[in-house]
């Protein structure tokens, strides 16, 4: 752990994980969109969506990290049991694929994705692949990423979403110690601070939180799951739609206070050594369909079972997850009304009393998990 004597102890840092894990899960795709749009990502998303680029040279890139579920099972089975009980109490917390039905309308499907290039994730389970193949219409969160030039134009029209345009720079919001921490971490990765000093801190944090294996696969042209779905839909001649625009997604991040984003950046750097285990846990629980278990497991594996500061978590969840859930449900309604659609959004948007599954049930649909 790269900490100076002035850095908070691991217990204090781990206590902020609810905010950080939610940030990583929600912001990685948004950060990638922005990087593509401003030319920082190597390789184009369009090329990544093409079939020949996704596996041969990238499948062998292995991510380090240990699933914390196994650690808990061996060292603290009682904490593991509490984490499982917490997850079990979350409505619709288990399952990646959901069947959407209403009398008189052909069934549709809701699929939770994870925005990573891991070949196990990109492959999709057989049931989801079958549902995708039979659907006439395919929907992802945003289709803007399929056209980097269009995404770039959209962002350039509102530069304040991703860049400081008022004369400030990142260093304007950092004390001396944190500024040194950020500069050293960027230098370690070969990125001069001057190159990114006008970028909003959430973009830099997302870039630093992304494991090296993910960056390597993306730079080799491997698509993350949502892009693969979109590319396959285009290749099959299906109608392809998006629920949001890149501008709306960036606005959601920009709406949060700058102080929140600055803290997120600093904490991302301080937790850098833990990120491989966090990402491994998120990925493997996702593959098992245990969406609601991700946060309890990560928190339970930390010092003092991760109990502590949740400052900013509720605000982030409301703006980045819950508010977008309501928009997605509203915009998905006419698509589901036509039937035979396959809608793929981040799995984070599915569980909970205000998750998409609950919102669709409230709208009169029968929604059932596909095992």
C-alpha positions as a LaTeX table, in Angstrom:
\begin{tabular}{lrrr}
\hline
Residue & $x$ (\AA) & $y$ (\AA) & $z$ (\AA) \\
\hline
Unk1 & 0.00 & 0.00 & 0.00 \\
Unk2 & 1.56 & 3.29 & $-1.08$ \\
Unk3 & 0.76 & 5.48 & 1.93 \\
Unk4 & 2.61 & 8.32 & 3.63 \\
Unk5 & 2.43 & 8.60 & 7.44 \\
Unk6 & $-0.21$ & 11.29 & 6.91 \\
Unk7 & $-2.56$ & 9.05 & 4.97 \\
Unk8 & $-5.59$ & 7.68 & 6.82 \\
Unk9 & $-5.27$ & 4.08 & 8.05 \\
Unk10 & $-6.57$ & 1.20 & 5.95 \\
Unk11 & $-9.62$ & 0.86 & 8.22 \\
Unk12 & $-10.66$ & 4.44 & 7.48 \\
Unk13 & $-10.06$ & 4.05 & 3.75 \\
Unk14 & $-11.90$ & 0.73 & 3.52 \\
Unk15 & $-14.86$ & 2.33 & 5.28 \\
Unk16 & $-15.34$ & 4.49 & 2.17 \\
Unk17 & $-15.60$ & 1.48 & $-0.13$ \\
Unk18 & $-19.37$ & 1.69 & $-0.69$ \\
Unk19 & $-18.85$ & 4.98 & $-2.49$ \\
Unk20 & $-15.71$ & 3.81 & $-4.30$ \\
Unk21 & $-17.08$ & 0.45 & $-5.47$ \\
Unk22 & $-20.26$ & 2.09 & $-6.71$ \\
Unk23 & $-18.13$ & 4.73 & $-8.41$ \\
Unk24 & $-15.98$ & 2.13 & $-10.17$ \\
Unk25 & $-18.97$ & 0.07 & $-11.30$ \\
Unk26 & $-20.86$ & 3.08 & $-12.63$ \\
Unk27 & $-18.11$ & 5.35 & $-13.91$ \\
Unk28 & $-15.87$ & 3.01 & $-15.90$ \\
Unk29 & $-18.12$ & 2.99 & $-18.98$ \\
Unk30 & $-18.67$ & 6.74 & $-18.74$ \\
Unk31 & $-14.95$ & 7.35 & $-18.39$ \\
Unk32 & $-14.26$ & 5.14 & $-21.41$ \\
Unk33 & $-16.78$ & 7.09 & $-23.48$ \\
Unk34 & $-15.09$ & 10.35 & $-22.60$ \\
Unk35 & $-11.60$ & 8.97 & $-23.23$ \\
Unk36 & $-12.67$ & 7.74 & $-26.63$ \\
Unk37 & $-14.31$ & 11.04 & $-27.43$ \\
Unk38 & $-11.26$ & 13.14 & $-26.55$ \\
Unk39 & $-8.77$ & 10.74 & $-28.09$ \\
Unk40 & $-7.06$ & 9.27 & $-25.00$ \\
Unk41 & $-8.03$ & 5.65 & $-25.65$ \\
Unk42 & $-5.88$ & 3.65 & $-28.03$ \\
Unk43 & $-8.00$ & 1.91 & $-30.62$ \\
Unk44 & $-11.52$ & 2.63 & $-31.71$ \\
Unk45 & $-14.72$ & 1.28 & $-30.24$ \\
Unk46 & $-15.96$ & 0.53 & $-33.72$ \\
Unk47 & $-12.94$ & $-1.65$ & $-34.35$ \\
Unk48 & $-13.48$ & $-3.30$ & $-30.98$ \\
Unk49 & $-17.00$ & $-4.23$ & $-31.97$ \\
Unk50 & $-15.77$ & $-6.13$ & $-34.99$ \\
Unk51 & $-15.70$ & $-9.87$ & $-34.46$ \\
Unk52 & $-12.09$ & $-10.54$ & $-35.38$ \\
Unk53 & $-10.62$ & $-8.26$ & $-32.69$ \\
Unk54 & $-12.06$ & $-9.70$ & $-29.54$ \\
Unk55 & $-10.42$ & $-12.92$ & $-28.54$ \\
Unk56 & $-7.34$ & $-14.49$ & $-30.10$ \\
Unk57 & $-4.74$ & $-12.00$ & $-28.92$ \\
Unk58 & $-6.61$ & $-10.75$ & $-25.85$ \\
Unk59 & $-8.07$ & $-13.87$ & $-24.20$ \\
Unk60 & $-4.68$ & $-14.72$ & $-22.74$ \\
Unk61 & $-4.41$ & $-11.44$ & $-20.82$ \\
Unk62 & $-5.06$ & $-12.45$ & $-17.23$ \\
Unk63 & $-6.15$ & $-10.13$ & $-14.44$ \\
Unk64 & $-4.65$ & $-10.60$ & $-11.00$ \\
Unk65 & $-6.81$ & $-10.52$ & $-7.91$ \\
Unk66 & $-8.55$ & $-12.82$ & $-5.45$ \\
Unk67 & $-12.27$ & $-13.25$ & $-4.99$ \\
Unk68 & $-12.84$ & $-12.05$ & $-1.43$ \\
Unk69 & $-15.66$ & $-14.55$ & $-0.97$ \\
Unk70 & $-13.08$ & $-17.32$ & $-0.63$ \\
Unk71 & $-11.08$ & $-15.28$ & 1.85 \\
Unk72 & $-14.16$ & $-14.76$ & 4.01 \\
Unk73 & $-15.14$ & $-18.41$ & 3.80 \\
Unk74 & $-11.74$ & $-19.41$ & 5.18 \\
Unk75 & $-11.19$ & $-16.67$ & 7.74 \\
Unk76 & $-14.58$ & $-15.39$ & 8.88 \\
Unk77 & $-17.55$ & $-17.61$ & 7.92 \\
Unk78 & $-19.84$ & $-15.64$ & 10.25 \\
Unk79 & $-19.11$ & $-12.42$ & 8.35 \\
Unk80 & $-19.76$ & $-14.28$ & 5.10 \\
Unk81 & $-23.11$ & $-15.46$ & 6.45 \\
Unk82 & $-24.04$ & $-11.89$ & 7.42 \\
Unk83 & $-23.08$ & $-10.66$ & 3.96 \\
Unk84 & $-25.24$ & $-13.31$ & 2.32 \\
Unk85 & $-28.16$ & $-12.43$ & 4.58 \\
Unk86 & $-27.80$ & $-8.74$ & 3.70 \\
Unk87 & $-27.79$ & $-9.57$ & $-0.01$ \\
Unk88 & $-30.78$ & $-11.88$ & 0.35 \\
Unk89 & $-32.81$ & $-8.98$ & 1.77 \\
Unk90 & $-32.31$ & $-6.91$ & $-1.42$ \\
Unk91 & $-35.27$ & $-7.31$ & $-3.80$ \\
Unk92 & $-34.29$ & $-8.83$ & $-7.15$ \\
Unk93 & $-30.68$ & $-9.07$ & $-6.08$ \\
Unk94 & $-29.90$ & $-12.34$ & $-7.82$ \\
Unk95 & $-29.93$ & $-12.92$ & $-11.55$ \\
Unk96 & $-28.57$ & $-11.34$ & $-14.72$ \\
Unk97 & $-31.37$ & $-12.19$ & $-17.16$ \\
Unk98 & $-35.04$ & $-11.32$ & $-16.63$ \\
Unk99 & $-38.06$ & $-12.12$ & $-18.80$ \\
Unk100 & $-40.49$ & $-9.23$ & $-19.29$ \\
Unk101 & $-44.11$ & $-10.22$ & $-20.05$ \\
Unk102 & $-47.49$ & $-8.56$ & $-20.47$ \\
Unk103 & $-50.66$ & $-10.06$ & $-21.99$ \\
Unk104 & $-50.97$ & $-9.49$ & $-25.71$ \\
Unk105 & $-47.31$ & $-8.55$ & $-26.18$ \\
Unk106 & $-44.42$ & $-10.77$ & $-27.24$ \\
Unk107 & $-42.00$ & $-11.32$ & $-24.32$ \\
Unk108 & $-38.90$ & $-9.17$ & $-24.01$ \\
Unk109 & $-35.71$ & $-9.52$ & $-22.00$ \\
Unk110 & $-33.72$ & $-7.40$ & $-19.56$ \\
Unk111 & $-30.06$ & $-8.33$ & $-19.18$ \\
Unk112 & $-27.60$ & $-6.93$ & $-16.65$ \\
Unk113 & $-24.13$ & $-6.31$ & $-18.02$ \\
Unk114 & $-20.72$ & $-5.59$ & $-16.57$ \\
Unk115 & $-18.66$ & $-3.04$ & $-18.48$ \\
Unk116 & $-15.45$ & $-5.06$ & $-18.74$ \\
Unk117 & $-13.59$ & $-6.97$ & $-21.44$ \\
Unk118 & $-13.15$ & $-10.19$ & $-19.45$ \\
Unk119 & $-13.83$ & $-12.97$ & $-22.01$ \\
Unk120 & $-15.99$ & $-14.82$ & $-19.47$ \\
Unk121 & $-18.23$ & $-11.76$ & $-19.19$ \\
Unk122 & $-18.30$ & $-10.93$ & $-22.89$ \\
Unk123 & $-19.37$ & $-14.49$ & $-23.77$ \\
Unk124 & $-22.78$ & $-14.10$ & $-22.01$ \\
Unk125 & $-24.67$ & $-17.07$ & $-20.55$ \\
Unk126 & $-26.44$ & $-19.38$ & $-23.01$ \\
Unk127 & $-29.93$ & $-18.19$ & $-21.99$ \\
Unk128 & $-29.00$ & $-14.55$ & $-22.60$ \\
Unk129 & $-27.39$ & $-15.38$ & $-25.92$ \\
Unk130 & $-30.54$ & $-17.28$ & $-27.00$ \\
Unk131 & $-32.75$ & $-14.34$ & $-25.97$ \\
Unk132 & $-30.51$ & $-11.96$ & $-27.88$ \\
Unk133 & $-30.59$ & $-14.10$ & $-31.02$ \\
Unk134 & $-34.40$ & $-14.17$ & $-31.12$ \\
Unk135 & $-34.94$ & $-10.46$ & $-30.40$ \\
Unk136 & $-35.84$ & $-8.01$ & $-33.16$ \\
Unk137 & $-34.70$ & $-4.94$ & $-31.21$ \\
Unk138 & $-31.55$ & $-4.62$ & $-29.10$ \\
Unk139 & $-31.04$ & $-1.76$ & $-26.66$ \\
Unk140 & $-27.96$ & $-0.70$ & $-24.69$ \\
Unk141 & $-27.38$ & 2.24 & $-22.34$ \\
Unk142 & $-26.01$ & 4.49 & $-25.08$ \\
Unk143 & $-25.15$ & 3.91 & $-28.73$ \\
Unk144 & $-23.09$ & 7.11 & $-28.95$ \\
Unk145 & $-19.90$ & 5.18 & $-28.27$ \\
Unk146 & $-20.32$ & 3.32 & $-31.57$ \\
Unk147 & $-19.51$ & 6.54 & $-33.41$ \\
Unk148 & $-16.49$ & 8.19 & $-31.72$ \\
Unk149 & $-16.70$ & 11.20 & $-34.04$ \\
Unk150 & $-20.31$ & 11.82 & $-33.01$ \\
Unk151 & $-19.44$ & 11.31 & $-29.35$ \\
Unk152 & $-16.56$ & 13.73 & $-29.66$ \\
Unk153 & $-18.81$ & 16.35 & $-31.26$ \\
Unk154 & $-21.37$ & 15.94 & $-28.48$ \\
Unk155 & $-18.76$ & 16.42 & $-25.78$ \\
Unk156 & $-17.06$ & 19.30 & $-27.53$ \\
Unk157 & $-20.39$ & 21.10 & $-27.56$ \\
Unk158 & $-20.41$ & 20.92 & $-23.74$ \\
Unk159 & $-16.77$ & 20.86 & $-22.63$ \\
Unk160 & $-17.69$ & 21.79 & $-19.07$ \\
Unk161 & $-18.95$ & 18.25 & $-18.50$ \\
Unk162 & $-15.50$ & 16.69 & $-18.69$ \\
Unk163 & $-13.06$ & 19.58 & $-18.40$ \\
Unk164 & $-12.47$ & 22.62 & $-16.17$ \\
Unk165 & $-13.45$ & 25.62 & $-18.28$ \\
Unk166 & $-13.34$ & 28.32 & $-15.60$ \\
Unk167 & $-9.58$ & 28.68 & $-15.19$ \\
Unk168 & $-9.32$ & 26.05 & $-12.47$ \\
Unk169 & $-7.26$ & 22.88 & $-12.76$ \\
Unk170 & $-7.29$ & 19.67 & $-10.76$ \\
Unk171 & $-4.57$ & 21.03 & $-8.47$ \\
Unk172 & $-6.88$ & 23.92 & $-7.55$ \\
Unk173 & $-8.92$ & 21.48 & $-5.45$ \\
Unk174 & $-6.09$ & 19.45 & $-3.89$ \\
Unk175 & $-4.02$ & 20.21 & $-0.82$ \\
Unk176 & $-0.25$ & 19.89 & $-1.15$ \\
Unk177 & $-0.07$ & 16.29 & 0.04 \\
Unk178 & $-2.91$ & 15.03 & $-2.16$ \\
Unk179 & $-1.54$ & 16.92 & $-5.16$ \\
Unk180 & 1.78 & 15.15 & $-4.69$ \\
Unk181 & 0.00 & 11.80 & $-4.33$ \\
Unk182 & $-1.93$ & 12.31 & $-7.58$ \\
Unk183 & 1.11 & 13.53 & $-9.48$ \\
Unk184 & 3.23 & 10.58 & $-8.33$ \\
Unk185 & 0.58 & 8.02 & $-9.26$ \\
Unk186 & 0.10 & 9.55 & $-12.70$ \\
Unk187 & 3.87 & 9.66 & $-13.24$ \\
Unk188 & 4.12 & 6.00 & $-12.23$ \\
Unk189 & 1.74 & 5.25 & $-15.10$ \\
Unk190 & 3.61 & 7.47 & $-17.54$ \\
Unk191 & 0.98 & 10.24 & $-17.57$ \\
Unk192 & 2.21 & 13.81 & $-17.01$ \\
Unk193 & $-0.09$ & 15.73 & $-14.68$ \\
Unk194 & $-0.07$ & 18.64 & $-17.11$ \\
Unk195 & $-1.67$ & 16.43 & $-19.76$ \\
Unk196 & $-4.78$ & 15.76 & $-17.64$ \\
Unk197 & $-4.80$ & 18.72 & $-15.26$ \\
Unk198 & $-7.92$ & 20.23 & $-16.85$ \\
Unk199 & $-9.85$ & 16.94 & $-16.86$ \\
Unk200 & $-12.56$ & 16.52 & $-14.22$ \\
Unk201 & $-11.30$ & 14.30 & $-11.38$ \\
Unk202 & $-13.87$ & 11.55 & $-11.92$ \\
Unk203 & $-12.42$ & 10.88 & $-15.37$ \\
Unk204 & $-8.90$ & 10.55 & $-13.99$ \\
Unk205 & $-10.16$ & 8.37 & $-11.13$ \\
Unk206 & $-11.93$ & 6.05 & $-13.56$ \\
Unk207 & $-8.79$ & 5.75 & $-15.64$ \\
Unk208 & $-6.65$ & 4.93 & $-12.58$ \\
Unk209 & $-9.20$ & 2.49 & $-11.16$ \\
Unk210 & $-9.24$ & 0.42 & $-14.33$ \\
Unk211 & $-6.94$ & $-2.60$ & $-13.85$ \\
Unk212 & $-3.92$ & $-2.83$ & $-16.13$ \\
Unk213 & $-5.33$ & $-5.98$ & $-17.72$ \\
Unk214 & $-8.50$ & $-4.11$ & $-18.70$ \\
Unk215 & $-6.54$ & $-1.26$ & $-20.24$ \\
Unk216 & $-4.36$ & $-3.73$ & $-22.10$ \\
Unk217 & $-7.34$ & $-5.62$ & $-23.52$ \\
Unk218 & $-9.11$ & $-2.41$ & $-24.49$ \\
Unk219 & $-5.98$ & $-1.11$ & $-26.17$ \\
Unk220 & $-5.79$ & $-4.37$ & $-28.11$ \\
Unk221 & $-9.30$ & $-3.67$ & $-29.39$ \\
Unk222 & $-11.27$ & $-6.06$ & $-27.17$ \\
Unk223 & $-14.83$ & $-4.78$ & $-26.64$ \\
Unk224 & $-16.51$ & $-4.67$ & $-23.28$ \\
Unk225 & $-19.78$ & $-6.59$ & $-23.10$ \\
Unk226 & $-22.16$ & $-3.78$ & $-24.08$ \\
Unk227 & $-20.10$ & $-2.94$ & $-27.16$ \\
Unk228 & $-19.98$ & $-6.58$ & $-28.18$ \\
Unk229 & $-23.76$ & $-6.79$ & $-27.89$ \\
Unk230 & $-24.16$ & $-3.68$ & $-30.03$ \\
Unk231 & $-21.69$ & $-4.93$ & $-32.64$ \\
Unk232 & $-23.42$ & $-8.30$ & $-32.87$ \\
Unk233 & $-26.81$ & $-6.60$ & $-33.19$ \\
Unk234 & $-25.59$ & $-4.43$ & $-36.06$ \\
Unk235 & $-24.00$ & $-7.43$ & $-37.78$ \\
Unk236 & $-27.29$ & $-9.34$ & $-37.52$ \\
Unk237 & $-29.32$ & $-6.45$ & $-38.93$ \\
Unk238 & $-31.30$ & $-5.92$ & $-35.72$ \\
Unk239 & $-32.75$ & $-2.56$ & $-34.72$ \\
Unk240 & $-30.25$ & $-1.02$ & $-32.29$ \\
Unk241 & $-31.31$ & 1.69 & $-29.82$ \\
Unk242 & $-29.91$ & 3.50 & $-26.79$ \\
Unk243 & $-31.66$ & 4.60 & $-23.62$ \\
Unk244 & $-29.41$ & 7.59 & $-22.90$ \\
Unk245 & $-27.10$ & 9.98 & $-24.70$ \\
Unk246 & $-23.44$ & 10.45 & $-23.84$ \\
Unk247 & $-24.29$ & 14.01 & $-22.79$ \\
Unk248 & $-26.87$ & 12.77 & $-20.29$ \\
Unk249 & $-24.44$ & 10.25 & $-18.83$ \\
Unk250 & $-21.70$ & 12.85 & $-18.45$ \\
Unk251 & $-24.18$ & 15.32 & $-16.94$ \\
Unk252 & $-25.05$ & 12.78 & $-14.25$ \\
Unk253 & $-21.42$ & 12.69 & $-13.16$ \\
Unk254 & $-20.95$ & 16.45 & $-13.50$ \\
Unk255 & $-23.99$ & 17.11 & $-11.28$ \\
Unk256 & $-22.19$ & 15.75 & $-8.22$ \\
Unk257 & $-20.15$ & 18.21 & $-6.13$ \\
Unk258 & $-16.53$ & 18.67 & $-7.16$ \\
Unk259 & $-15.47$ & 17.87 & $-3.59$ \\
Unk260 & $-17.03$ & 14.44 & $-3.93$ \\
Unk261 & $-15.09$ & 13.72 & $-7.11$ \\
Unk262 & $-11.82$ & 14.96 & $-5.65$ \\
Unk263 & $-12.21$ & 12.65 & $-2.64$ \\
Unk264 & $-13.03$ & 9.81 & $-5.01$ \\
Unk265 & $-9.84$ & 10.40 & $-6.98$ \\
Unk266 & $-7.61$ & 10.48 & $-3.90$ \\
Unk267 & $-9.24$ & 7.40 & $-2.40$ \\
Unk268 & $-8.94$ & 5.52 & $-5.69$ \\
Unk269 & $-5.19$ & 6.08 & $-5.59$ \\
Unk270 & $-4.90$ & 5.09 & $-1.93$ \\
Unk271 & $-6.82$ & 1.90 & $-2.60$ \\
Unk272 & $-4.91$ & 1.05 & $-5.78$ \\
Unk273 & $-3.37$ & $-2.09$ & $-4.28$ \\
Unk274 & $-6.81$ & $-3.39$ & $-3.31$ \\
Unk275 & $-8.42$ & $-2.85$ & $-6.71$ \\
Unk276 & $-7.38$ & $-6.21$ & $-8.25$ \\
Unk277 & $-9.21$ & $-8.08$ & $-5.44$ \\
Unk278 & $-12.18$ & $-5.73$ & $-5.66$ \\
Unk279 & $-12.48$ & $-6.18$ & $-9.42$ \\
Unk280 & $-12.01$ & $-9.96$ & $-9.18$ \\
Unk281 & $-14.78$ & $-10.12$ & $-6.57$ \\
Unk282 & $-17.13$ & $-7.95$ & $-8.61$ \\
Unk283 & $-16.51$ & $-9.98$ & $-11.77$ \\
Unk284 & $-16.88$ & $-13.44$ & $-10.27$ \\
Unk285 & $-20.00$ & $-12.57$ & $-8.27$ \\
Unk286 & $-21.45$ & $-11.00$ & $-11.41$ \\
Unk287 & $-20.81$ & $-14.21$ & $-13.34$ \\
Unk288 & $-22.67$ & $-16.11$ & $-10.60$ \\
Unk289 & $-25.59$ & $-13.67$ & $-10.87$ \\
Unk290 & $-25.04$ & $-12.56$ & $-7.25$ \\
Unk291 & $-25.42$ & $-8.88$ & $-7.99$ \\
Unk292 & $-26.64$ & $-7.77$ & $-4.56$ \\
Unk293 & $-23.87$ & $-9.74$ & $-2.85$ \\
Unk294 & $-21.02$ & $-7.71$ & $-4.37$ \\
Unk295 & $-21.07$ & $-4.80$ & $-1.94$ \\
Unk296 & $-21.67$ & $-6.83$ & 1.26 \\
Unk297 & $-18.81$ & $-9.21$ & 0.44 \\
Unk298 & $-16.32$ & $-6.45$ & $-0.25$ \\
Unk299 & $-17.31$ & $-4.57$ & 2.88 \\
Unk300 & $-17.29$ & $-7.68$ & 5.06 \\
Unk301 & $-13.76$ & $-8.57$ & 3.93 \\
Unk302 & $-12.38$ & $-5.25$ & 5.15 \\
Unk303 & $-11.10$ & $-4.22$ & 8.58 \\
Unk304 & $-13.82$ & $-4.17$ & 11.24 \\
Unk305 & $-16.08$ & $-5.74$ & 8.62 \\
Unk306 & $-16.01$ & $-2.48$ & 6.71 \\
Unk307 & $-18.34$ & $-0.58$ & 8.99 \\
Unk308 & $-17.85$ & 3.17 & 8.90 \\
Unk309 & $-18.16$ & 6.31 & 6.82 \\
Unk310 & $-20.84$ & 6.33 & 4.13 \\
Unk311 & $-20.55$ & 10.05 & 3.39 \\
Unk312 & $-21.58$ & 10.83 & $-0.16$ \\
Unk313 & $-22.77$ & 7.31 & $-0.91$ \\
Unk314 & $-26.49$ & 8.12 & $-0.88$ \\
Unk315 & $-26.04$ & 11.18 & $-3.07$ \\
Unk316 & $-23.99$ & 9.25 & $-5.59$ \\
Unk317 & $-26.46$ & 6.35 & $-5.64$ \\
Unk318 & $-29.42$ & 8.69 & $-6.15$ \\
Unk319 & $-27.92$ & 10.62 & $-9.08$ \\
Unk320 & $-25.91$ & 7.93 & $-10.84$ \\
Unk321 & $-28.11$ & 4.89 & $-10.25$ \\
Unk322 & $-31.64$ & 5.60 & $-9.04$ \\
Unk323 & $-32.40$ & 8.70 & $-11.09$ \\
Unk324 & $-31.09$ & 6.99 & $-14.20$ \\
Unk325 & $-33.15$ & 3.89 & $-13.35$ \\
Unk326 & $-36.30$ & 5.97 & $-13.57$ \\
Unk327 & $-35.27$ & 7.50 & $-16.89$ \\
Unk328 & $-34.35$ & 4.09 & $-18.32$ \\
Unk329 & $-37.66$ & 2.56 & $-17.22$ \\
Unk330 & $-39.62$ & 5.41 & $-18.79$ \\
Unk331 & $-37.76$ & 5.20 & $-22.08$ \\
Unk332 & $-37.87$ & 1.41 & $-22.19$ \\
Unk333 & $-41.68$ & 1.37 & $-21.82$ \\
Unk334 & $-42.55$ & 1.95 & $-25.53$ \\
Unk335 & $-39.86$ & $-0.55$ & $-26.55$ \\
Unk336 & $-41.31$ & $-3.22$ & $-24.30$ \\
Unk337 & $-44.78$ & $-2.30$ & $-25.60$ \\
Unk338 & $-43.68$ & $-3.43$ & $-29.06$ \\
Unk339 & $-42.33$ & $-6.70$ & $-27.65$ \\
Unk340 & $-39.47$ & $-9.00$ & $-28.60$ \\
Unk341 & $-36.74$ & $-6.65$ & $-27.34$ \\
Unk342 & $-33.44$ & $-7.37$ & $-25.61$ \\
Unk343 & $-32.40$ & $-4.53$ & $-23.32$ \\
Unk344 & $-28.91$ & $-4.65$ & $-21.81$ \\
Unk345 & $-27.88$ & $-2.21$ & $-19.07$ \\
Unk346 & $-25.36$ & $-2.31$ & $-16.23$ \\
Unk347 & $-26.33$ & $-4.95$ & $-13.68$ \\
Unk348 & $-26.10$ & $-2.29$ & $-10.99$ \\
Unk349 & $-29.41$ & $-0.91$ & $-12.29$ \\
Unk350 & $-31.42$ & $-4.11$ & $-11.76$ \\
Unk351 & $-31.70$ & $-4.84$ & $-8.00$ \\
Unk352 & $-33.42$ & $-3.01$ & $-5.19$ \\
Unk353 & $-36.79$ & $-1.45$ & $-4.45$ \\
Unk354 & $-36.04$ & 1.27 & $-7.01$ \\
Unk355 & $-34.18$ & $-0.96$ & $-9.46$ \\
Unk356 & $-35.36$ & $-1.57$ & $-13.00$ \\
Unk357 & $-36.92$ & $-4.93$ & $-12.18$ \\
Unk358 & $-39.11$ & $-3.37$ & $-9.48$ \\
Unk359 & $-39.95$ & $-0.35$ & $-11.63$ \\
Unk360 & $-41.08$ & $-2.58$ & $-14.50$ \\
Unk361 & $-43.27$ & $-4.61$ & $-12.16$ \\
Unk362 & $-44.79$ & $-1.38$ & $-10.89$ \\
Unk363 & $-45.56$ & $-0.54$ & $-14.54$ \\
Unk364 & $-47.64$ & $-3.70$ & $-14.87$ \\
Unk365 & $-45.17$ & $-6.19$ & $-16.32$ \\
Unk366 & $-44.56$ & $-9.69$ & $-15.06$ \\
Unk367 & $-40.82$ & $-9.86$ & $-14.52$ \\
Unk368 & $-39.18$ & $-13.17$ & $-13.74$ \\
Unk369 & $-35.56$ & $-14.21$ & $-13.31$ \\
Unk370 & $-34.24$ & $-16.73$ & $-15.83$ \\
Unk371 & $-32.01$ & $-19.25$ & $-14.06$ \\
\hline
\end{tabular}
